[in-house]
Amino acid sequence: MIEAVAEIGKFLIEKKSKASGKSCADDQSSNLSSFLTPVESEKVILICLKQKQTGFEYRGLDLQNPLVSRAQLYLFSQGAKGGGTNYSPVCILTKPKTSKTMTEEQVKQATKEQVEKVFRQKVENWFLNKALPLAKKLSKQGDISKEDAYFIQSISQAVNENREKIIEDISELLFDVEFEKQKSSALLTFSIDGKYIGEYEIFKSFLLELIKERAERSSSQDKTCSICKQKRENVSGTVNVFKFYTIDKPGFIRGGFSSENAWKNFPVCSNCQIHLSEGRKYLEKELQFKFYNFKYLLIPKLIFSTSSAYSEVLDILQNTKKEISLGEKVLERITDDENEILDVISTFNDSISVTFLFMVPQMGAERIVLMIEDILPSHLKNIFDAKRHTERKYRMVFNNPDINFTFQQIKHFFSKSNRLKKKSDLDSYFLEITESIFKKKLIDFQFLAVHFCRRLQDSIANNDFFDFYISCSYAIEVLEFLNKLEILKLKGDEFGMSYETPFDEILNEFPVASANPAVKGIILVGALCDMLLRIQSVGLKKAPGRMPPFAKNLKGLRLKQADIISLLPKIENKLMEYSAFGKAKKLVATTASELLLKAPADWKLSSDEVSFYFACGMNLGQKIRDLAKKLTNDTEEAEDEE
């Protein structure tokens, strides 16, 4: 995966270099851009300095709207989050945490304290601990002129002499302009003699030198780079383009827990570090997508990685995303991201693969929550084919032309283990299922049944008839989708249908139809129960969606073998009370009874399996009723149960 990111970055840098007519080694602006941090703030605050004969004079602040085209001029390169110093005297200012009970004066004071803290850590410390020592060192070595060293010293002196005024001005600006936007942020940078600091070579050189110094803290000579696999003059272990590990904690370090030996974990040469940085920046800008509670980077990898092939693939992906955003193109989706482009990738040939990289920030580093590598377009096509098959089938079964199958149907059951919980606690299961779908791994039906039933039981406990049927429909669609992909793992007796019934044209289409006659019998009992509940619901028009009275016999959908056997005569008797036990319903009841009698004494079905089959029967109830009416030519069946 890392190699694929570096390959993309290398291609992009070479493309820029060709356009500029410079070699990759000589093009400092290309190298620099790889280490700049994207500006996502709402405002840019410039500390304006004007050069005088005796040094620099503070001329106040200038407030601007950020522009992507000025990224290299702002010169924002985040070194360390929290209290650490960045690679340039540029930082992000955020509003302090406040409460509604605070007075205006207290909010002003909190804002000033926040500004003073960040200014000291990110600006003053940069000049004092980074720039001045570096200027002295490089001047002594003859790498920079005395004038450049004096230039840095003078700016540092002006910042120090005017710190109180600068902090006061910034605090007032934040309070006055952005007071109502509690989550707003601003980028703090410099304007010197009317020019951005990114227009001064000395600041750009210092940024690259500080990055180089950090890399040399854990480095080795004449070693092999883990990315390009070439022996290089120098490799470093402090590359933090992907912060999968940190070297300030012993558990992450090889070589006797010494940070100097951290290069052994992930040795990277300077060129590959630049390629990695450029590749990641591109992916985050062009190929980052939402996936419900997560975000992922979509990383393309070519089997034959020629420049022309990369150019074609990246152009197609980038342009497709733009066309979708502008409403010029509509693609089918399997996720909740409206800009998803997996459908177009599924049309490629298998000379390309893609990797899905899901990461979350964690204590200054990054944690991979899921990485799905080397997915071929042909398998993506299979996934979309299974999606379309499921939609076609159940639009007809459920008489609903609006059915659109996505991973939302799966997420519906893998969000919260309890509806009262504030946060999702089933994300790990959801990601495991996602990986199984993309990697074509088997998924156990019994595992799914547990989670299907939990959601269905919640619907009954919540007295929500509508949610019950929606959830049951989703569960059947998920099973059909997985079955079409051939990754649904069923028990041995769930293949084939050895007992024929009048309703096989429906039951045989059910993904978990079983050779065990008890399964078909349970489904038909559920269908008969649905017919009864719909009759009862006619009297509940003032409270639509509420569970009808007979639902109390379902034990919250925690049913066992004995419950099904006792439910069938109860349903029959209740239907007779309503004078609604016509020929069609009798056929369903008789068939169910025969199947249960043919079943083994012990069905060997868990409570979740029994409950789920029963719920699915309820969901298919109207379809089974219509077939029963057709088979019996029953014209006496009441239509008011629709």
XYZ file of C-alpha atoms in Angstrom:
642
model
C 0.000 0.000 0.000
C 2.759 2.443 0.997
C 4.580 1.714 -2.262
C 1.423 2.513 -4.250
C 1.078 5.896 -2.500
C 4.740 6.702 -3.184
C 4.325 5.670 -6.820
C 1.434 8.100 -7.240
C 3.476 10.872 -5.597
C 6.476 10.140 -7.821
C 4.314 10.336 -10.931
C 2.764 13.648 -9.819
C 6.136 15.227 -9.013
C 7.610 14.116 -12.331
C 4.562 15.543 -14.089
C 5.024 18.916 -12.333
C 8.742 18.913 -13.088
C 8.155 18.295 -16.783
C 5.661 21.142 -16.839
C 8.133 23.501 -15.133
C 11.120 22.335 -17.176
C 13.153 21.565 -14.033
C 14.517 18.300 -12.726
C 12.900 16.780 -9.644
C 16.067 17.396 -7.616
C 16.278 21.074 -8.557
C 12.615 21.903 -8.222
C 12.502 23.082 -4.593
C 8.894 24.275 -4.889
C 7.763 20.742 -5.763
C 9.706 19.325 -2.799
C 8.324 22.002 -0.529
C 4.690 21.493 -1.528
C 4.932 17.861 -0.443
C 5.456 18.950 3.164
C 2.874 21.736 3.360
C -0.299 21.143 5.364
C -3.626 21.964 3.660
C -5.292 25.084 5.038
C -8.821 24.283 6.229
C -9.403 27.394 8.354
C -12.165 29.906 7.695
C -9.814 32.900 7.899
C -6.148 33.830 7.498
C -4.625 36.349 9.919
C -1.418 38.047 8.750
C 1.009 39.607 11.247
C 2.258 42.550 9.179
C 5.877 43.681 9.640
C 7.572 46.568 7.832
C 11.347 46.834 7.532
C 13.010 49.972 8.884
C 16.678 50.973 9.159
C 16.862 49.699 12.725
C 14.877 46.495 12.185
C 11.196 45.674 11.730
C 8.134 47.583 12.814
C 4.799 45.934 13.676
C 2.049 47.385 11.444
C -1.011 45.504 12.777
C -3.008 42.608 11.360
C -4.572 41.830 8.004
C -7.587 39.482 7.797
C -8.067 37.476 4.576
C -10.062 34.581 3.203
C -7.877 31.542 2.484
C -7.114 30.634 -1.120
C -5.835 27.243 -2.265
C -3.560 29.006 -4.765
C -1.731 30.677 -1.863
C -0.895 27.465 0.030
C 2.844 27.790 -0.716
C 2.759 31.447 0.288
C 1.183 30.795 3.681
C 3.960 28.214 4.338
C 1.950 26.165 6.851
C 3.683 22.895 7.711
C 2.446 21.208 10.843
C 5.250 19.498 12.719
C 3.636 18.320 15.915
C 0.107 18.578 17.224
C -0.567 19.950 20.668
C 2.231 21.950 22.238
C 4.963 21.053 19.737
C 6.529 23.593 17.374
C 5.766 23.488 13.655
C 8.312 23.590 10.821
C 7.423 27.244 10.191
C 6.177 30.097 12.430
C 2.655 29.467 11.131
C -0.131 27.857 13.162
C -3.855 27.331 13.622
C -5.786 29.412 16.146
C -9.017 27.944 17.485
C -11.699 29.371 19.723
C -11.395 28.414 23.405
C -13.975 26.215 25.056
C -16.645 28.384 26.605
C -20.010 27.885 28.260
C -23.281 29.778 28.015
C -22.909 30.864 31.634
C -19.695 32.811 30.904
C -19.888 36.573 30.656
C -18.599 38.483 27.647
C -15.572 39.586 29.655
C -14.795 35.994 30.663
C -15.006 34.864 27.029
C -12.631 37.674 26.024
C -10.170 36.628 28.730
C -10.369 32.950 27.717
C -9.742 33.943 24.086
C -6.679 35.977 25.038
C -5.242 33.153 27.154
C -5.738 30.711 24.285
C -4.036 33.054 21.790
C -1.132 33.729 24.165
C -0.558 30.006 24.715
C -0.550 29.136 21.014
C 1.552 32.187 20.105
C 4.209 31.212 22.637
C 4.302 27.541 21.592
C 4.077 27.913 17.836
C 5.552 31.336 16.974
C 7.919 32.540 19.710
C 9.363 29.071 20.299
C 9.926 28.616 16.556
C 12.137 31.702 16.392
C 13.854 31.072 19.738
C 14.413 27.296 19.564
C 14.427 26.620 15.826
C 15.187 29.608 13.613
C 17.875 31.456 15.608
C 20.004 28.342 16.336
C 19.613 27.250 12.710
C 20.556 30.713 11.385
C 23.657 30.712 13.557
C 24.633 27.216 12.425
C 24.073 27.783 8.696
C 25.753 31.192 8.776
C 28.809 29.676 10.438
C 28.910 26.931 7.785
C 28.536 29.527 5.046
C 25.253 28.036 3.802
C 23.418 31.347 4.268
C 24.656 34.919 4.155
C 25.093 37.149 7.215
C 22.333 39.325 5.789
C 19.920 36.379 5.847
C 20.897 35.520 9.408
C 20.376 39.146 10.462
C 17.022 39.148 8.620
C 15.781 36.251 10.787
C 17.214 37.797 13.968
C 15.482 41.126 13.265
C 12.101 39.493 12.689
C 12.514 37.480 15.887
C 13.348 40.643 17.809
C 10.287 42.454 16.404
C 8.040 39.538 17.402
C 9.486 39.529 20.915
C 9.224 43.312 21.383
C 5.635 43.505 20.111
C 4.292 40.253 21.559
C 1.803 41.891 23.939
C 0.357 44.126 21.235
C 0.199 41.272 18.700
C -1.566 38.965 21.172
C -4.016 41.713 22.131
C -4.831 42.496 18.480
C -5.318 38.826 17.561
C -7.560 38.246 20.580
C -9.770 41.211 19.729
C -9.969 40.174 16.090
C -10.991 36.623 16.960
C -13.546 37.839 19.460
C -15.067 40.535 17.262
C -15.099 38.828 13.865
C -15.654 35.186 14.773
C -17.406 35.451 18.136
C -20.615 33.738 16.978
C -18.800 30.809 15.340
C -17.665 28.785 18.309
C -15.996 26.153 16.139
C -14.242 28.571 13.791
C -10.471 28.610 13.292
C -7.930 30.928 11.720
C -4.485 30.421 10.201
C -1.875 32.733 11.709
C 1.019 33.622 9.395
C 3.237 36.596 8.456
C 3.361 39.385 5.912
C 6.802 41.028 5.643
C 7.099 44.194 3.581
C 3.820 43.294 1.892
C 4.960 39.787 0.912
C 3.983 36.412 2.334
C 6.759 34.514 4.136
C 6.444 31.800 1.470
C 7.874 34.332 -0.992
C 11.169 34.460 0.941
C 13.701 31.741 0.105
C 15.162 31.855 3.615
C 11.884 30.713 5.222
C 11.421 27.947 2.651
C 15.004 26.767 3.160
C 14.554 26.753 6.929
C 11.394 24.653 6.640
C 13.137 22.002 4.531
C 16.209 22.088 6.790
C 14.119 21.526 9.921
C 12.390 18.575 8.283
C 15.808 17.211 7.314
C 17.122 17.645 10.863
C 14.183 15.738 12.269
C 14.771 12.907 9.821
C 18.443 12.708 10.834
C 17.564 12.072 14.492
C 16.956 8.466 13.560
C 18.845 7.656 10.391
C 21.513 5.421 8.938
C 23.848 5.511 5.978
C 24.159 3.147 3.034
C 21.007 1.210 3.891
C 18.127 -0.035 1.762
C 14.986 2.091 1.524
C 11.876 0.073 2.409
C 9.890 1.707 -0.411
C 12.107 1.929 -3.494
C 14.214 -1.087 -2.361
C 17.408 0.743 -3.362
C 20.507 1.234 -1.215
C 20.656 4.913 -0.369
C 23.239 7.221 1.108
C 20.845 8.033 3.952
C 17.558 6.564 5.207
C 15.409 7.864 8.053
C 12.952 6.317 10.490
C 11.113 9.514 11.387
C 8.967 9.798 8.276
C 5.501 10.698 9.539
C 3.496 10.939 6.339
C 1.461 8.019 7.675
C 1.641 8.117 11.470
C 1.047 4.405 12.060
C 3.549 4.408 14.892
C 5.458 6.935 16.981
C 9.058 6.730 18.194
C 8.462 8.394 21.546
C 6.933 5.241 23.035
C 9.138 2.167 23.704
C 6.589 -0.316 22.378
C 6.984 1.031 18.836
C 10.781 0.989 18.684
C 13.151 -1.763 17.593
C 16.793 -1.891 18.580
C 16.787 -1.799 22.372
C 14.043 0.834 22.697
C 16.384 3.518 21.369
C 14.845 6.228 19.179
C 18.174 6.457 17.312
C 17.489 2.945 16.013
C 13.903 3.664 14.967
C 15.026 3.773 11.330
C 14.977 -0.041 11.419
C 11.181 -0.004 11.676
C 10.515 1.943 8.504
C 13.663 3.121 6.661
C 12.785 5.662 3.970
C 15.086 7.694 1.747
C 14.528 11.423 1.241
C 13.161 11.017 -2.299
C 10.574 8.447 -1.229
C 9.573 10.647 1.702
C 8.769 13.437 -0.759
C 6.899 10.989 -2.998
C 4.889 9.703 -0.029
C 3.961 13.210 1.081
C 2.849 14.229 -2.389
C 0.919 10.984 -2.882
C -0.958 11.294 0.386
C -1.840 14.937 -0.241
C -3.289 13.996 -3.620
C -5.275 11.084 -2.203
C -6.753 13.196 0.591
C -7.780 15.873 -1.870
C -9.044 13.753 -4.763
C -9.648 10.181 -3.567
C -10.904 10.441 -0.002
C -14.463 9.283 0.581
C -16.982 8.865 3.369
C -18.079 5.459 4.581
C -20.773 5.983 7.197
C -18.883 6.760 10.461
C -15.508 6.560 8.720
C -13.432 7.996 5.916
C -11.198 6.019 3.606
C -8.494 6.694 1.059
C -8.989 4.913 -2.246
C -5.505 3.987 -3.458
C -5.164 2.804 -7.073
C -2.298 0.508 -7.981
C -1.298 -0.391 -11.534
C 0.213 -3.734 -12.447
C 2.134 -2.022 -15.253
C 2.887 1.384 -13.712
C 3.800 3.453 -16.733
C 3.429 7.231 -16.699
C 0.779 7.150 -19.418
C -1.238 4.520 -17.541
C -1.115 6.485 -14.280
C -2.055 9.671 -16.092
C -5.073 8.030 -17.699
C -6.338 6.321 -14.532
C -5.900 9.343 -12.237
C -7.500 11.656 -14.800
C -10.530 9.370 -15.127
C -10.987 9.076 -11.347
C -10.428 12.769 -10.689
C -12.689 13.917 -13.529
C -15.414 11.429 -12.581
C -15.515 12.806 -9.041
C -15.768 16.362 -10.398
C -18.552 15.400 -12.808
C -20.516 13.793 -9.960
C -20.020 16.859 -7.734
C -21.247 19.144 -10.519
C -24.238 16.931 -11.235
C -22.975 16.090 -14.715
C -22.727 12.357 -14.021
C -24.761 9.906 -11.940
C -23.309 6.581 -10.838
C -24.776 3.754 -8.810
C -23.540 3.711 -5.220
C -23.060 1.073 -2.548
C -22.134 3.548 0.230
C -23.505 6.800 1.659
C -21.011 9.024 -0.182
C -22.686 10.853 -3.047
C -19.269 11.253 -4.714
C -18.473 7.536 -4.659
C -16.731 6.362 -7.861
C -16.562 2.580 -7.339
C -19.054 1.998 -10.140
C -16.707 3.539 -12.703
C -13.753 1.533 -11.339
C -15.803 -1.653 -11.789
C -15.703 -1.000 -15.559
C -11.873 -1.082 -15.701
C -9.959 -4.201 -16.634
C -7.894 -6.067 -14.046
C -4.642 -4.296 -14.878
C -5.454 -2.085 -11.892
C -6.360 -2.835 -8.286
C -7.505 -0.570 -5.469
C -6.850 -0.506 -1.737
C -9.300 0.875 0.830
C -7.441 2.468 3.756
C -9.596 3.358 6.769
C -7.757 5.392 9.418
C -8.718 7.317 12.539
C -6.580 9.818 14.481
C -5.369 8.595 17.854
C -3.238 10.554 20.320
C -1.162 12.386 17.734
C -0.735 9.272 15.587
C -3.063 7.368 13.255
C -4.648 3.978 13.677
C -5.594 1.774 10.762
C -9.048 0.408 11.524
C -9.283 -1.463 8.231
C -7.150 -1.933 5.153
C -8.582 -3.903 2.228
C -5.827 -4.434 -0.314
C -5.706 -5.337 -3.988
C -9.402 -5.349 -4.908
C -9.796 -5.947 -8.625
C -12.388 -4.177 -10.793
C -13.850 -7.566 -11.733
C -14.820 -8.186 -8.099
C -16.258 -4.698 -7.793
C -18.359 -5.572 -10.832
C -19.563 -8.726 -9.039
C -20.568 -6.584 -6.053
C -22.541 -4.178 -8.230
C -24.121 -7.101 -10.107
C -25.227 -8.589 -6.759
C -26.609 -5.185 -5.758
C -28.641 -4.876 -8.977
C -29.863 -8.479 -8.702
C -31.077 -7.862 -5.138
C -32.845 -4.656 -6.148
C -34.618 -6.240 -9.137
C -35.772 -9.241 -7.147
C -37.125 -7.476 -4.087
C -38.638 -4.545 -5.918
C -40.924 -7.211 -7.349
C -41.309 -9.315 -4.174
C -42.084 -6.331 -1.949
C -43.847 -4.386 -4.729
C -41.566 -1.436 -4.043
C -39.845 0.195 -7.045
C -37.775 2.446 -4.763
C -35.621 -0.280 -3.183
C -31.973 0.745 -3.478
C -29.505 -1.673 -1.919
C -26.368 -0.213 -0.321
C -24.240 -0.971 2.717
C -26.848 1.023 4.665
C -28.967 -2.142 4.878
C -26.022 -3.830 6.615
C -25.213 -0.809 8.783
C -28.861 -0.834 9.933
C -28.047 -3.908 12.072
C -24.470 -3.029 13.038
C -24.675 0.358 14.670
C -25.736 0.073 18.320
C -26.086 -3.076 20.405
C -28.742 -1.227 22.385
C -30.989 1.522 21.055
C -30.452 3.506 24.266
C -26.710 3.828 23.674
C -25.500 7.234 22.530
C -22.628 5.990 20.369
C -22.202 3.198 17.894
C -20.457 0.190 19.444
C -20.721 -2.306 16.586
C -18.378 -0.607 14.122
C -15.843 -3.425 14.337
C -18.459 -5.976 13.185
C -19.582 -3.671 10.394
C -16.004 -3.291 9.157
C -15.425 -7.056 9.355
C -18.457 -7.643 7.144
C -17.261 -4.908 4.770
C -13.886 -6.612 4.487
C -15.532 -10.008 3.901
C -17.598 -8.574 1.046
C -14.606 -6.996 -0.677
C -12.256 -9.941 0.003
C -14.906 -12.609 -0.692
C -14.734 -14.232 2.748
C -17.585 -16.354 4.100
C -20.029 -14.741 6.545
C -21.864 -17.046 8.961
C -25.650 -16.839 8.759
C -26.021 -17.652 12.470
C -23.847 -14.634 13.346
C -26.062 -12.435 11.180
C -29.246 -13.900 12.644
C -28.207 -12.808 16.148
C -27.869 -9.178 15.059
C -30.932 -9.260 12.818
C -33.028 -10.497 15.731
C -31.645 -7.900 18.132
C -32.876 -5.100 15.865
C -36.235 -6.814 15.273
C -36.665 -7.362 19.010
C -35.958 -3.663 19.583
C -38.745 -2.801 17.130
C -41.234 -4.931 19.029
C -40.061 -3.606 22.399
C -40.491 -0.094 20.986
C -43.961 -1.015 19.714
C -42.887 0.038 16.208
C -44.656 -2.031 13.552
C -43.185 -0.018 10.650
C -39.571 -0.408 11.778
C -40.124 -4.129 12.295
C -41.132 -4.700 8.671
C -38.470 -2.357 7.294
C -35.784 -4.141 9.333
C -37.015 -7.535 8.221
C -36.965 -6.430 4.558
C -33.425 -5.154 4.987
C -32.323 -8.460 6.527
C -33.748 -10.474 3.621
C -32.055 -8.132 1.124
C -28.705 -8.483 2.918
C -28.970 -12.278 2.800
C -29.850 -12.199 -0.899
C -26.910 -9.899 -1.637
C -24.428 -12.074 0.260
C -25.861 -15.246 -1.231
C -25.493 -13.844 -4.756
C -21.830 -13.094 -3.965
C -21.519 -16.709 -2.755
C -20.159 -15.699 0.654
C -23.153 -16.627 2.838
C -22.152 -19.561 5.034
C -25.142 -21.767 5.802
C -25.550 -24.913 7.858
C -25.386 -28.200 5.950
C -29.130 -28.817 5.989
C -29.843 -25.450 4.430
C -29.128 -26.542 0.886
C -31.882 -27.891 -1.306
C -35.616 -28.320 -0.697
C -36.508 -31.980 -0.225
C -40.104 -31.278 0.922
C -42.283 -29.764 -1.753
C -45.033 -27.329 -0.796
C -47.610 -25.280 -2.713
C -45.573 -22.203 -1.802
C -42.188 -23.291 -3.132
C -42.096 -20.624 -5.839
C -41.720 -18.133 -2.974
C -39.851 -20.237 -0.407
C -37.296 -21.534 -2.896
C -36.279 -17.944 -3.593
C -35.551 -17.295 0.076
C -31.731 -17.353 0.605
C -31.825 -19.502 3.756
C -34.508 -21.953 2.652
C -33.755 -25.286 4.282
C -34.122 -28.996 3.663
C -35.328 -29.089 7.260
C -39.148 -28.942 6.902
C -39.328 -27.077 10.218
C -37.779 -23.980 8.593
C -40.446 -23.790 5.908
C -43.088 -24.507 8.505
C -41.875 -21.648 10.714
C -41.934 -19.264 7.751
C -45.536 -20.193 6.945
C -46.603 -19.804 10.588
C -45.028 -16.336 10.490
C -46.917 -15.548 7.276
C -50.204 -16.621 8.863
C -49.438 -14.463 11.914
C -48.872 -11.478 9.627
C -52.308 -12.001 8.081
C -53.864 -11.941 11.544
C -51.942 -8.866 12.683
C -52.988 -6.953 9.586
C -56.627 -7.740 10.268
C -56.198 -6.478 13.821
C -54.340 -3.376 12.675
C -57.426 -2.207 10.782
C -58.855 -1.239 14.157
C -55.720 0.748 15.005
C -56.007 3.406 12.304
C -55.791 6.095 14.946
C -52.390 4.767 15.946
C -50.692 3.628 12.714
C -47.501 1.685 13.119
C -48.389 0.366 16.582
C -48.188 -3.360 17.254
C -51.639 -5.068 17.149
C -52.852 -6.910 20.289
C -51.841 -10.430 19.197
C -48.176 -9.294 19.057
C -47.934 -9.861 22.832
C -47.949 -13.614 22.074
C -44.660 -13.278 20.174
C -42.671 -12.992 23.432
C -40.700 -10.016 22.124
C -39.551 -12.232 19.198
C -37.591 -14.552 21.487
C -39.210 -17.695 20.158
C -38.273 -21.343 20.538
C -39.508 -24.583 19.002
C -42.296 -25.027 21.568
C -43.502 -21.458 20.974
C -44.002 -22.029 17.242
C -45.929 -25.251 17.861
C -48.252 -23.480 20.310
C -48.632 -20.341 18.174
C -50.169 -22.084 15.147
C -53.451 -23.156 16.817
C -53.682 -19.775 18.600
C -53.483 -17.957 15.266
C -56.062 -20.301 13.700
C -58.496 -19.785 16.582
C -58.100 -15.994 16.477
C -58.712 -15.958 12.717
C -61.875 -17.989 13.257
C -63.040 -15.427 15.824
C -62.693 -12.755 13.147
C -64.495 -15.012 10.611
C -61.401 -14.657 8.455
C -60.226 -18.270 8.206
C -61.052 -18.830 4.542
C -59.693 -21.368 2.066
C -56.470 -19.453 1.409
C -55.503 -19.142 5.068
C -56.509 -22.754 5.701
C -54.086 -23.841 2.951
C -51.260 -21.900 4.618
C -52.141 -23.310 8.057
C -52.496 -26.884 6.794
C -49.202 -26.758 4.914
C -47.423 -25.315 7.945
C -48.887 -28.018 10.196
C -47.812 -30.810 7.824
C -44.280 -29.448 7.617
C -43.922 -29.177 11.391
C -45.161 -32.762 11.780
C -42.622 -33.986 9.207
C -39.787 -32.204 11.007
C -37.460 -34.090 13.361
C -38.385 -34.112 17.042
C -35.508 -31.728 17.702
C -35.281 -28.989 15.075
C -31.733 -28.109 16.179
C -32.423 -24.436 15.602
C -31.318 -21.669 17.950
C -33.826 -19.181 19.346
C -32.413 -16.516 17.028
C -32.852 -18.774 14.003
C -36.438 -19.678 14.924
C -37.287 -16.024 15.614
C -35.693 -14.806 12.397
C -37.437 -17.399 10.182
C -40.724 -16.457 11.828
C -40.103 -12.731 11.236
C -39.235 -13.377 7.597
C -42.475 -15.311 7.231
C -44.319 -12.251 8.544
C -42.515 -10.107 6.000
C -43.495 -12.462 3.164
C -47.036 -12.811 4.519
C -48.856 -10.792 1.865
C -46.938 -12.504 -0.939
C -47.843 -15.939 0.477
C -51.468 -14.876 1.047
C -51.817 -13.747 -2.578
C -50.399 -17.059 -3.833
C -52.738 -19.005 -1.511
C -55.751 -17.081 -2.859
C -54.656 -17.876 -6.392
C -54.145 -21.581 -5.622
C -57.515 -21.963 -3.851
C -59.463 -19.559 -6.047
C -60.540 -17.978 -2.778
C -62.688 -14.945 -3.554
C -64.042 -14.680 -0.005
C -60.752 -13.437 1.488
C -61.367 -10.023 3.030
C -59.509 -7.221 1.310
C -59.615 -4.883 4.306
C -56.455 -6.402 5.708
C -54.321 -4.715 3.073
